[in-house]
PDB file of C-alpha atoms in Angstrom:
ATOM      1  CA  UNK A   1      10.424  -8.377   6.447  1.00  0.00           C
ATOM      2  CA  UNK A   2      13.239  -8.632   4.548  1.00  0.00           C
ATOM      3  CA  UNK A   3      15.011  -5.591   2.875  1.00  0.00           C
ATOM      4  CA  UNK A   4      14.766  -4.679  -0.583  1.00  0.00           C
ATOM      5  CA  UNK A   5      16.642  -2.419  -2.920  1.00  0.00           C
ATOM      6  CA  UNK A   6      15.564  -0.957  -6.294  1.00  0.00           C
ATOM      7  CA  UNK A   7      17.045   1.913  -8.448  1.00  0.00           C
ATOM      8  CA  UNK A   8      15.534   5.024  -8.029  1.00  0.00           C
ATOM      9  CA  UNK A   9      14.459   5.999 -11.146  1.00  0.00           C
ATOM     10  CA  UNK A  10      13.913   4.094 -14.661  1.00  0.00           C
ATOM     11  CA  UNK A  11      13.063   5.521 -18.134  1.00  0.00           C
ATOM     12  CA  UNK A  12      11.015   3.360 -20.948  1.00  0.00           C
ATOM     13  CA  UNK A  13       9.626   4.231 -24.345  1.00  0.00           C
ATOM     14  CA  UNK A  14       5.901   4.015 -24.696  1.00  0.00           C
ATOM     15  CA  UNK A  15       5.261   0.557 -26.155  1.00  0.00           C
ATOM     16  CA  UNK A  16       8.600  -1.075 -25.237  1.00  0.00           C
ATOM     17  CA  UNK A  17       8.647  -3.362 -22.296  1.00  0.00           C
ATOM     18  CA  UNK A  18       9.729  -1.884 -18.760  1.00  0.00           C
ATOM     19  CA  UNK A  19      11.918  -4.283 -16.435  1.00  0.00           C
ATOM     20  CA  UNK A  20      12.295  -3.240 -13.045  1.00  0.00           C
ATOM     21  CA  UNK A  21      14.848  -4.988 -10.879  1.00  0.00           C
ATOM     22  CA  UNK A  22      14.058  -5.760  -6.976  1.00  0.00           C
ATOM     23  CA  UNK A  23      17.066  -7.081  -4.827  1.00  0.00           C
ATOM     24  CA  UNK A  24      16.112  -9.064  -1.919  1.00  0.00           C
ATOM     25  CA  UNK A  25      19.142 -11.232  -0.895  1.00  0.00           C
ATOM     26  CA  UNK A  26      17.789 -11.745   2.755  1.00  0.00           C
ATOM     27  CA  UNK A  27      14.717 -13.425   1.734  1.00  0.00           C
ATOM     28  CA  UNK A  28      13.315 -16.159   3.795  1.00  0.00           C
ATOM     29  CA  UNK A  29      12.138 -19.512   2.402  1.00  0.00           C
ATOM     30  CA  UNK A  30       8.444 -18.429   3.307  1.00  0.00           C
ATOM     31  CA  UNK A  31       8.472 -14.713   2.054  1.00  0.00           C
ATOM     32  CA  UNK A  32       6.665 -13.964  -0.877  1.00  0.00           C
ATOM     33  CA  UNK A  33       7.684 -10.933  -3.185  1.00  0.00           C
ATOM     34  CA  UNK A  34       4.823  -8.536  -3.604  1.00  0.00           C
ATOM     35  CA  UNK A  35       4.731  -5.416  -6.306  1.00  0.00           C
ATOM     36  CA  UNK A  36       2.529  -2.368  -5.888  1.00  0.00           C
ATOM     37  CA  UNK A  37       2.563   0.985  -7.677  1.00  0.00           C
ATOM     38  CA  UNK A  38       1.416   4.393  -6.978  1.00  0.00           C
ATOM     39  CA  UNK A  39       0.515   6.726  -9.626  1.00  0.00           C
ATOM     40  CA  UNK A  40       1.051  10.415  -8.383  1.00  0.00           C
ATOM     41  CA  UNK A  41      -0.601  10.582  -5.244  1.00  0.00           C
ATOM     42  CA  UNK A  42      -3.347   8.047  -5.666  1.00  0.00           C
ATOM     43  CA  UNK A  43      -3.560   4.787  -3.308  1.00  0.00           C
ATOM     44  CA  UNK A  44      -1.272   2.094  -4.239  1.00  0.00           C
ATOM     45  CA  UNK A  45      -2.188  -0.398  -6.581  1.00  0.00           C
ATOM     46  CA  UNK A  46      -1.556  -3.930  -5.911  1.00  0.00           C
ATOM     47  CA  UNK A  47       0.010  -5.600  -9.449  1.00  0.00           C
ATOM     48  CA  UNK A  48       1.474  -9.259  -8.597  1.00  0.00           C
ATOM     49  CA  UNK A  49       3.134 -11.403  -6.084  1.00  0.00           C
ATOM     50  CA  UNK A  50       4.780 -14.516  -6.113  1.00  0.00           C
ATOM     51  CA  UNK A  51       6.923 -17.315  -4.301  1.00  0.00           C
ATOM     52  CA  UNK A  52       9.303 -19.044  -6.495  1.00  0.00           C
ATOM     53  CA  UNK A  53       7.431 -19.428  -9.878  1.00  0.00           C
ATOM     54  CA  UNK A  54       7.285 -16.936 -12.206  1.00  0.00           C
ATOM     55  CA  UNK A  55       3.837 -15.176 -12.412  1.00  0.00           C
ATOM     56  CA  UNK A  56       1.855 -13.442 -14.974  1.00  0.00           C
ATOM     57  CA  UNK A  57      -1.503 -11.587 -14.984  1.00  0.00           C
ATOM     58  CA  UNK A  58      -3.010  -9.178 -17.184  1.00  0.00           C
ATOM     59  CA  UNK A  59      -1.051  -6.321 -15.511  1.00  0.00           C
ATOM     60  CA  UNK A  60       2.505  -7.808 -15.567  1.00  0.00           C
ATOM     61  CA  UNK A  61       4.684 -10.651 -15.320  1.00  0.00           C
ATOM     62  CA  UNK A  62       7.059 -11.463 -12.171  1.00  0.00           C
ATOM     63  CA  UNK A  63      10.045 -13.306 -12.968  1.00  0.00           C
ATOM     64  CA  UNK A  64      12.016 -14.497  -9.512  1.00  0.00           C
ATOM     65  CA  UNK A  65      15.542 -16.129  -9.816  1.00  0.00           C
ATOM     66  CA  UNK A  66      15.884 -19.627  -8.785  1.00  0.00           C
ATOM     67  CA  UNK A  67      18.259 -18.401  -5.504  1.00  0.00           C
ATOM     68  CA  UNK A  68      15.158 -15.766  -4.991  1.00  0.00           C
ATOM     69  CA  UNK A  69      17.559 -13.377  -4.043  1.00  0.00           C
ATOM     70  CA  UNK A  70      16.137 -10.957  -6.993  1.00  0.00           C
ATOM     71  CA  UNK A  71      13.121 -10.692  -8.840  1.00  0.00           C
ATOM     72  CA  UNK A  72      12.124  -8.605 -12.032  1.00  0.00           C
ATOM     73  CA  UNK A  73       8.521  -6.926 -12.538  1.00  0.00           C
ATOM     74  CA  UNK A  74       7.883  -6.809 -16.583  1.00  0.00           C
ATOM     75  CA  UNK A  75       5.153  -4.383 -18.229  1.00  0.00           C
ATOM     76  CA  UNK A  76       5.436  -6.060 -21.309  1.00  0.00           C
ATOM     77  CA  UNK A  77       4.245  -2.811 -23.569  1.00  0.00           C
ATOM     78  CA  UNK A  78       4.346   0.199 -21.462  1.00  0.00           C
ATOM     79  CA  UNK A  79       1.999   2.987 -21.911  1.00  0.00           C
ATOM     80  CA  UNK A  80       2.235   6.409 -20.608  1.00  0.00           C
ATOM     81  CA  UNK A  81      -0.368   5.440 -17.987  1.00  0.00           C
ATOM     82  CA  UNK A  82       2.323   3.455 -16.492  1.00  0.00           C
ATOM     83  CA  UNK A  83       4.454   6.223 -15.323  1.00  0.00           C
ATOM     84  CA  UNK A  84       4.207   5.706 -11.669  1.00  0.00           C
ATOM     85  CA  UNK A  85       6.473   4.853  -8.313  1.00  0.00           C
ATOM     86  CA  UNK A  86       6.880   0.649  -8.112  1.00  0.00           C
ATOM     87  CA  UNK A  87       7.305  -0.791  -5.024  1.00  0.00           C
ATOM     88  CA  UNK A  88       8.870  -4.196  -4.542  1.00  0.00           C
ATOM     89  CA  UNK A  89       7.704  -5.914  -0.938  1.00  0.00           C
ATOM     90  CA  UNK A  90       8.955  -8.912   0.741  1.00  0.00           C
ATOM     91  CA  UNK A  91       6.755 -10.426   3.332  1.00  0.00           C
ATOM     92  CA  UNK A  92       5.145 -13.596   4.757  1.00  0.00           C
ATOM     93  CA  UNK A  93       1.804 -14.129   2.738  1.00  0.00           C
ATOM     94  CA  UNK A  94      -1.112 -12.990   5.235  1.00  0.00           C
ATOM     95  CA  UNK A  95       1.093 -10.764   7.423  1.00  0.00           C
ATOM     96  CA  UNK A  96      -0.830  -7.496   8.088  1.00  0.00           C
ATOM     97  CA  UNK A  97       1.815  -4.843   7.414  1.00  0.00           C
ATOM     98  CA  UNK A  98       3.079  -3.707   4.002  1.00  0.00           C
ATOM     99  CA  UNK A  99       6.626  -2.137   4.282  1.00  0.00           C
ATOM    100  CA  UNK A 100       7.276   0.456   1.655  1.00  0.00           C
ATOM    101  CA  UNK A 101      10.543   1.449   0.507  1.00  0.00           C
ATOM    102  CA  UNK A 102      11.302   4.403  -1.909  1.00  0.00           C
ATOM    103  CA  UNK A 103      10.468   2.182  -4.773  1.00  0.00           C
ATOM    104  CA  UNK A 104      11.276   3.063  -8.312  1.00  0.00           C
ATOM    105  CA  UNK A 105      10.095   5.894 -10.300  1.00  0.00           C
ATOM    106  CA  UNK A 106       9.325   4.921 -13.648  1.00  0.00           C
ATOM    107  CA  UNK A 107       9.006   7.462 -16.508  1.00  0.00           C
ATOM    108  CA  UNK A 108       7.183   6.227 -19.786  1.00  0.00           C
ATOM    109  CA  UNK A 109       7.681   8.677 -22.433  1.00  0.00           C
ATOM    110  CA  UNK A 110       6.329   9.162 -26.167  1.00  0.00           C
TER     111      UNK A 110
ATOM    112  CA  UNK B   1     -17.824  -1.269  -8.033  1.00  0.00           C
ATOM    113  CA  UNK B   2     -15.485  -3.154  -5.577  1.00  0.00           C
ATOM    114  CA  UNK B   3     -13.684  -0.095  -3.824  1.00  0.00           C
ATOM    115  CA  UNK B   4     -12.348   1.429  -0.560  1.00  0.00           C
ATOM    116  CA  UNK B   5     -13.847   4.853   0.001  1.00  0.00           C
ATOM    117  CA  UNK B   6     -12.396   7.633   2.154  1.00  0.00           C
ATOM    118  CA  UNK B   7     -13.827  11.059   3.283  1.00  0.00           C
ATOM    119  CA  UNK B   8     -13.011  13.933   2.903  1.00  0.00           C
ATOM    120  CA  UNK B   9     -10.360  13.605   0.242  1.00  0.00           C
ATOM    121  CA  UNK B  10      -8.981  17.275   1.558  1.00  0.00           C
ATOM    122  CA  UNK B  11      -9.222  18.742   4.769  1.00  0.00           C
ATOM    123  CA  UNK B  12      -7.506  21.702   6.472  1.00  0.00           C
ATOM    124  CA  UNK B  13      -8.272  22.052  10.112  1.00  0.00           C
ATOM    125  CA  UNK B  14      -6.605  23.944  13.165  1.00  0.00           C
ATOM    126  CA  UNK B  15      -4.445  22.235  15.838  1.00  0.00           C
ATOM    127  CA  UNK B  16      -6.485  20.751  18.709  1.00  0.00           C
ATOM    128  CA  UNK B  17     -10.103  20.452  17.080  1.00  0.00           C
ATOM    129  CA  UNK B  18     -11.016  16.937  16.892  1.00  0.00           C
ATOM    130  CA  UNK B  19     -11.459  15.271  13.298  1.00  0.00           C
ATOM    131  CA  UNK B  20     -12.532  11.963  11.967  1.00  0.00           C
ATOM    132  CA  UNK B  21     -11.414  10.499   8.503  1.00  0.00           C
ATOM    133  CA  UNK B  22     -13.869   7.699   7.335  1.00  0.00           C
ATOM    134  CA  UNK B  23     -13.080   4.954   5.295  1.00  0.00           C
ATOM    135  CA  UNK B  24     -15.642   2.115   4.245  1.00  0.00           C
ATOM    136  CA  UNK B  25     -15.218  -0.673   1.905  1.00  0.00           C
ATOM    137  CA  UNK B  26     -17.758  -2.890  -0.150  1.00  0.00           C
ATOM    138  CA  UNK B  27     -15.933  -5.965  -0.323  1.00  0.00           C
ATOM    139  CA  UNK B  28     -16.698  -7.739   2.954  1.00  0.00           C
ATOM    140  CA  UNK B  29     -13.048  -7.807   3.733  1.00  0.00           C
ATOM    141  CA  UNK B  30     -11.599  -8.689   6.860  1.00  0.00           C
ATOM    142  CA  UNK B  31      -8.782  -6.848   7.167  1.00  0.00           C
ATOM    143  CA  UNK B  32      -8.448  -3.008   7.196  1.00  0.00           C
ATOM    144  CA  UNK B  33      -5.531  -0.864   7.655  1.00  0.00           C
ATOM    145  CA  UNK B  34      -4.519   2.852   7.587  1.00  0.00           C
ATOM    146  CA  UNK B  35      -1.049   4.332   6.294  1.00  0.00           C
ATOM    147  CA  UNK B  36       0.284   7.785   6.086  1.00  0.00           C
ATOM    148  CA  UNK B  37       2.790   9.059   3.579  1.00  0.00           C
ATOM    149  CA  UNK B  38       5.264  11.657   4.068  1.00  0.00           C
ATOM    150  CA  UNK B  39       8.250  13.092   1.688  1.00  0.00           C
ATOM    151  CA  UNK B  40      11.263  11.209   2.420  1.00  0.00           C
ATOM    152  CA  UNK B  41       9.455   8.848   4.906  1.00  0.00           C
ATOM    153  CA  UNK B  42       7.221   6.698   2.880  1.00  0.00           C
ATOM    154  CA  UNK B  43       4.186   4.606   3.567  1.00  0.00           C
ATOM    155  CA  UNK B  44       3.986   3.818   7.096  1.00  0.00           C
ATOM    156  CA  UNK B  45       1.289   1.833   9.044  1.00  0.00           C
ATOM    157  CA  UNK B  46      -0.677   3.905  11.698  1.00  0.00           C
ATOM    158  CA  UNK B  47      -3.028   1.201  12.959  1.00  0.00           C
ATOM    159  CA  UNK B  48      -4.653  -2.157  11.273  1.00  0.00           C
ATOM    160  CA  UNK B  49      -7.584  -4.349  12.054  1.00  0.00           C
ATOM    161  CA  UNK B  50      -8.159  -7.843  11.291  1.00  0.00           C
ATOM    162  CA  UNK B  51     -11.949  -8.151  12.183  1.00  0.00           C
ATOM    163  CA  UNK B  52     -14.872  -6.433  14.064  1.00  0.00           C
ATOM    164  CA  UNK B  53     -13.880  -5.227  17.241  1.00  0.00           C
ATOM    165  CA  UNK B  54     -10.245  -6.635  16.603  1.00  0.00           C
ATOM    166  CA  UNK B  55      -7.647  -3.539  16.231  1.00  0.00           C
ATOM    167  CA  UNK B  56      -3.860  -3.359  17.004  1.00  0.00           C
ATOM    168  CA  UNK B  57      -1.027  -0.428  16.765  1.00  0.00           C
ATOM    169  CA  UNK B  58       1.018  -0.028  13.562  1.00  0.00           C
ATOM    170  CA  UNK B  59       4.242   1.642  13.434  1.00  0.00           C
ATOM    171  CA  UNK B  60       3.310   5.412  14.119  1.00  0.00           C
ATOM    172  CA  UNK B  61       0.092   5.057  16.173  1.00  0.00           C
ATOM    173  CA  UNK B  62       0.933   7.964  18.467  1.00  0.00           C
ATOM    174  CA  UNK B  63      -1.975  10.488  18.247  1.00  0.00           C
ATOM    175  CA  UNK B  64      -4.615   8.536  16.586  1.00  0.00           C
ATOM    176  CA  UNK B  65      -7.383   6.094  17.448  1.00  0.00           C
ATOM    177  CA  UNK B  66      -9.566   3.605  15.351  1.00  0.00           C
ATOM    178  CA  UNK B  67     -12.619   1.759  15.710  1.00  0.00           C
ATOM    179  CA  UNK B  68     -14.025  -1.470  14.087  1.00  0.00           C
ATOM    180  CA  UNK B  69     -17.930  -1.527  15.084  1.00  0.00           C
ATOM    181  CA  UNK B  70     -18.589  -2.845  11.595  1.00  0.00           C
ATOM    182  CA  UNK B  71     -16.850  -4.866   9.092  1.00  0.00           C
ATOM    183  CA  UNK B  72     -17.257  -2.202   6.508  1.00  0.00           C
ATOM    184  CA  UNK B  73     -16.026   0.845   8.229  1.00  0.00           C
ATOM    185  CA  UNK B  74     -12.741   1.614   9.887  1.00  0.00           C
ATOM    186  CA  UNK B  75     -12.736   5.363  10.684  1.00  0.00           C
ATOM    187  CA  UNK B  76      -9.278   7.294  11.745  1.00  0.00           C
ATOM    188  CA  UNK B  77      -9.603   9.532  14.729  1.00  0.00           C
ATOM    189  CA  UNK B  78      -7.513  12.435  15.456  1.00  0.00           C
ATOM    190  CA  UNK B  79      -8.760  13.600  19.056  1.00  0.00           C
ATOM    191  CA  UNK B  80      -6.203  16.416  19.122  1.00  0.00           C
ATOM    192  CA  UNK B  81      -4.553  17.014  15.882  1.00  0.00           C
ATOM    193  CA  UNK B  82      -1.062  18.541  15.344  1.00  0.00           C
ATOM    194  CA  UNK B  83       0.903  20.307  12.748  1.00  0.00           C
ATOM    195  CA  UNK B  84       2.961  16.953  12.599  1.00  0.00           C
ATOM    196  CA  UNK B  85      -0.088  15.023  11.584  1.00  0.00           C
ATOM    197  CA  UNK B  86      -0.189  16.803   8.263  1.00  0.00           C
ATOM    198  CA  UNK B  87      -0.310  14.213   5.729  1.00  0.00           C
ATOM    199  CA  UNK B  88      -1.563  11.997   2.746  1.00  0.00           C
ATOM    200  CA  UNK B  89      -3.377   9.382   4.799  1.00  0.00           C
ATOM    201  CA  UNK B  90      -4.487   5.800   3.041  1.00  0.00           C
ATOM    202  CA  UNK B  91      -6.953   3.432   4.083  1.00  0.00           C
ATOM    203  CA  UNK B  92      -6.783  -0.371   2.552  1.00  0.00           C
ATOM    204  CA  UNK B  93      -8.374  -3.497   3.078  1.00  0.00           C
ATOM    205  CA  UNK B  94      -8.176  -7.216   1.790  1.00  0.00           C
ATOM    206  CA  UNK B  95      -9.947 -10.443   2.557  1.00  0.00           C
ATOM    207  CA  UNK B  96      -8.546 -13.030   5.401  1.00  0.00           C
ATOM    208  CA  UNK B  97      -8.018 -15.612   3.059  1.00  0.00           C
ATOM    209  CA  UNK B  98      -5.912 -15.660  -0.079  1.00  0.00           C
ATOM    210  CA  UNK B  99      -3.492 -12.695   0.114  1.00  0.00           C
ATOM    211  CA  UNK B 100      -3.793 -11.034  -3.160  1.00  0.00           C
ATOM    212  CA  UNK B 101      -3.147  -7.684  -2.162  1.00  0.00           C
ATOM    213  CA  UNK B 102      -4.851  -4.943  -0.389  1.00  0.00           C
ATOM    214  CA  UNK B 103      -7.123  -2.499  -2.305  1.00  0.00           C
ATOM    215  CA  UNK B 104      -6.285   1.049  -1.229  1.00  0.00           C
ATOM    216  CA  UNK B 105      -8.465   4.133  -1.126  1.00  0.00           C
ATOM    217  CA  UNK B 106      -7.960   7.394  -2.905  1.00  0.00           C
ATOM    218  CA  UNK B 107      -6.567   9.217  -0.041  1.00  0.00           C
ATOM    219  CA  UNK B 108      -7.135  11.780   2.531  1.00  0.00           C
ATOM    220  CA  UNK B 109      -4.707  14.796   2.408  1.00  0.00           C
ATOM    221  CA  UNK B 110      -4.617  16.685   5.802  1.00  0.00           C
ATOM    222  CA  UNK B 111      -3.275  19.975   7.051  1.00  0.00           C
ATOM    223  CA  UNK B 112      -3.227  20.950  10.270  1.00  0.00           C
ATOM    224  CA  UNK B 113      -2.237  24.648  11.030  1.00  0.00           C
TER     225      UNK B 113
END
């Protein structure tokens, strides 16, 4: 799996968009970008994934650069409940293992 | 409700006393996996299973056993627990087809004294 780099922490005001960056410069052509989050010590929660096109679901949007070396997870209107550690994971789809790095700790404040 | 259920949520035990942490999913998922989470080390895979009677080691399998006799259940067995197995454990599952991500359980916090 390709290595990812994320900032250790970010702050966001409630109601504003949270943009979480991830660098994955060694990603290979058939590796996907996945995002999970972990709220406190709960089980990680799948958010979204993509290969090269931008993706959107009810939780978030994923923007992947054209060269696929970086991506951004966007929470369009962050709430206090979005405070969590966000993990960017790059891997082959269907592959068994998730390799979690240290993630980004997002703090959403009133 | 579709979910992965782990039991117990909390467990304190003594060194050497065999224990089992149960994991059950109601989504008919083929793939199941166990992870442990430790401060500074993140989440690491212990074992995984691709279907009934098919299991394989992850990154940190030492001291653990698993079985997959039924599709819905994937218990984690510690035959002789030691203090270095004190950790937060998560079970996860996903379907074999489209990889829309794993569903994780709520976790089991194990303390071995």
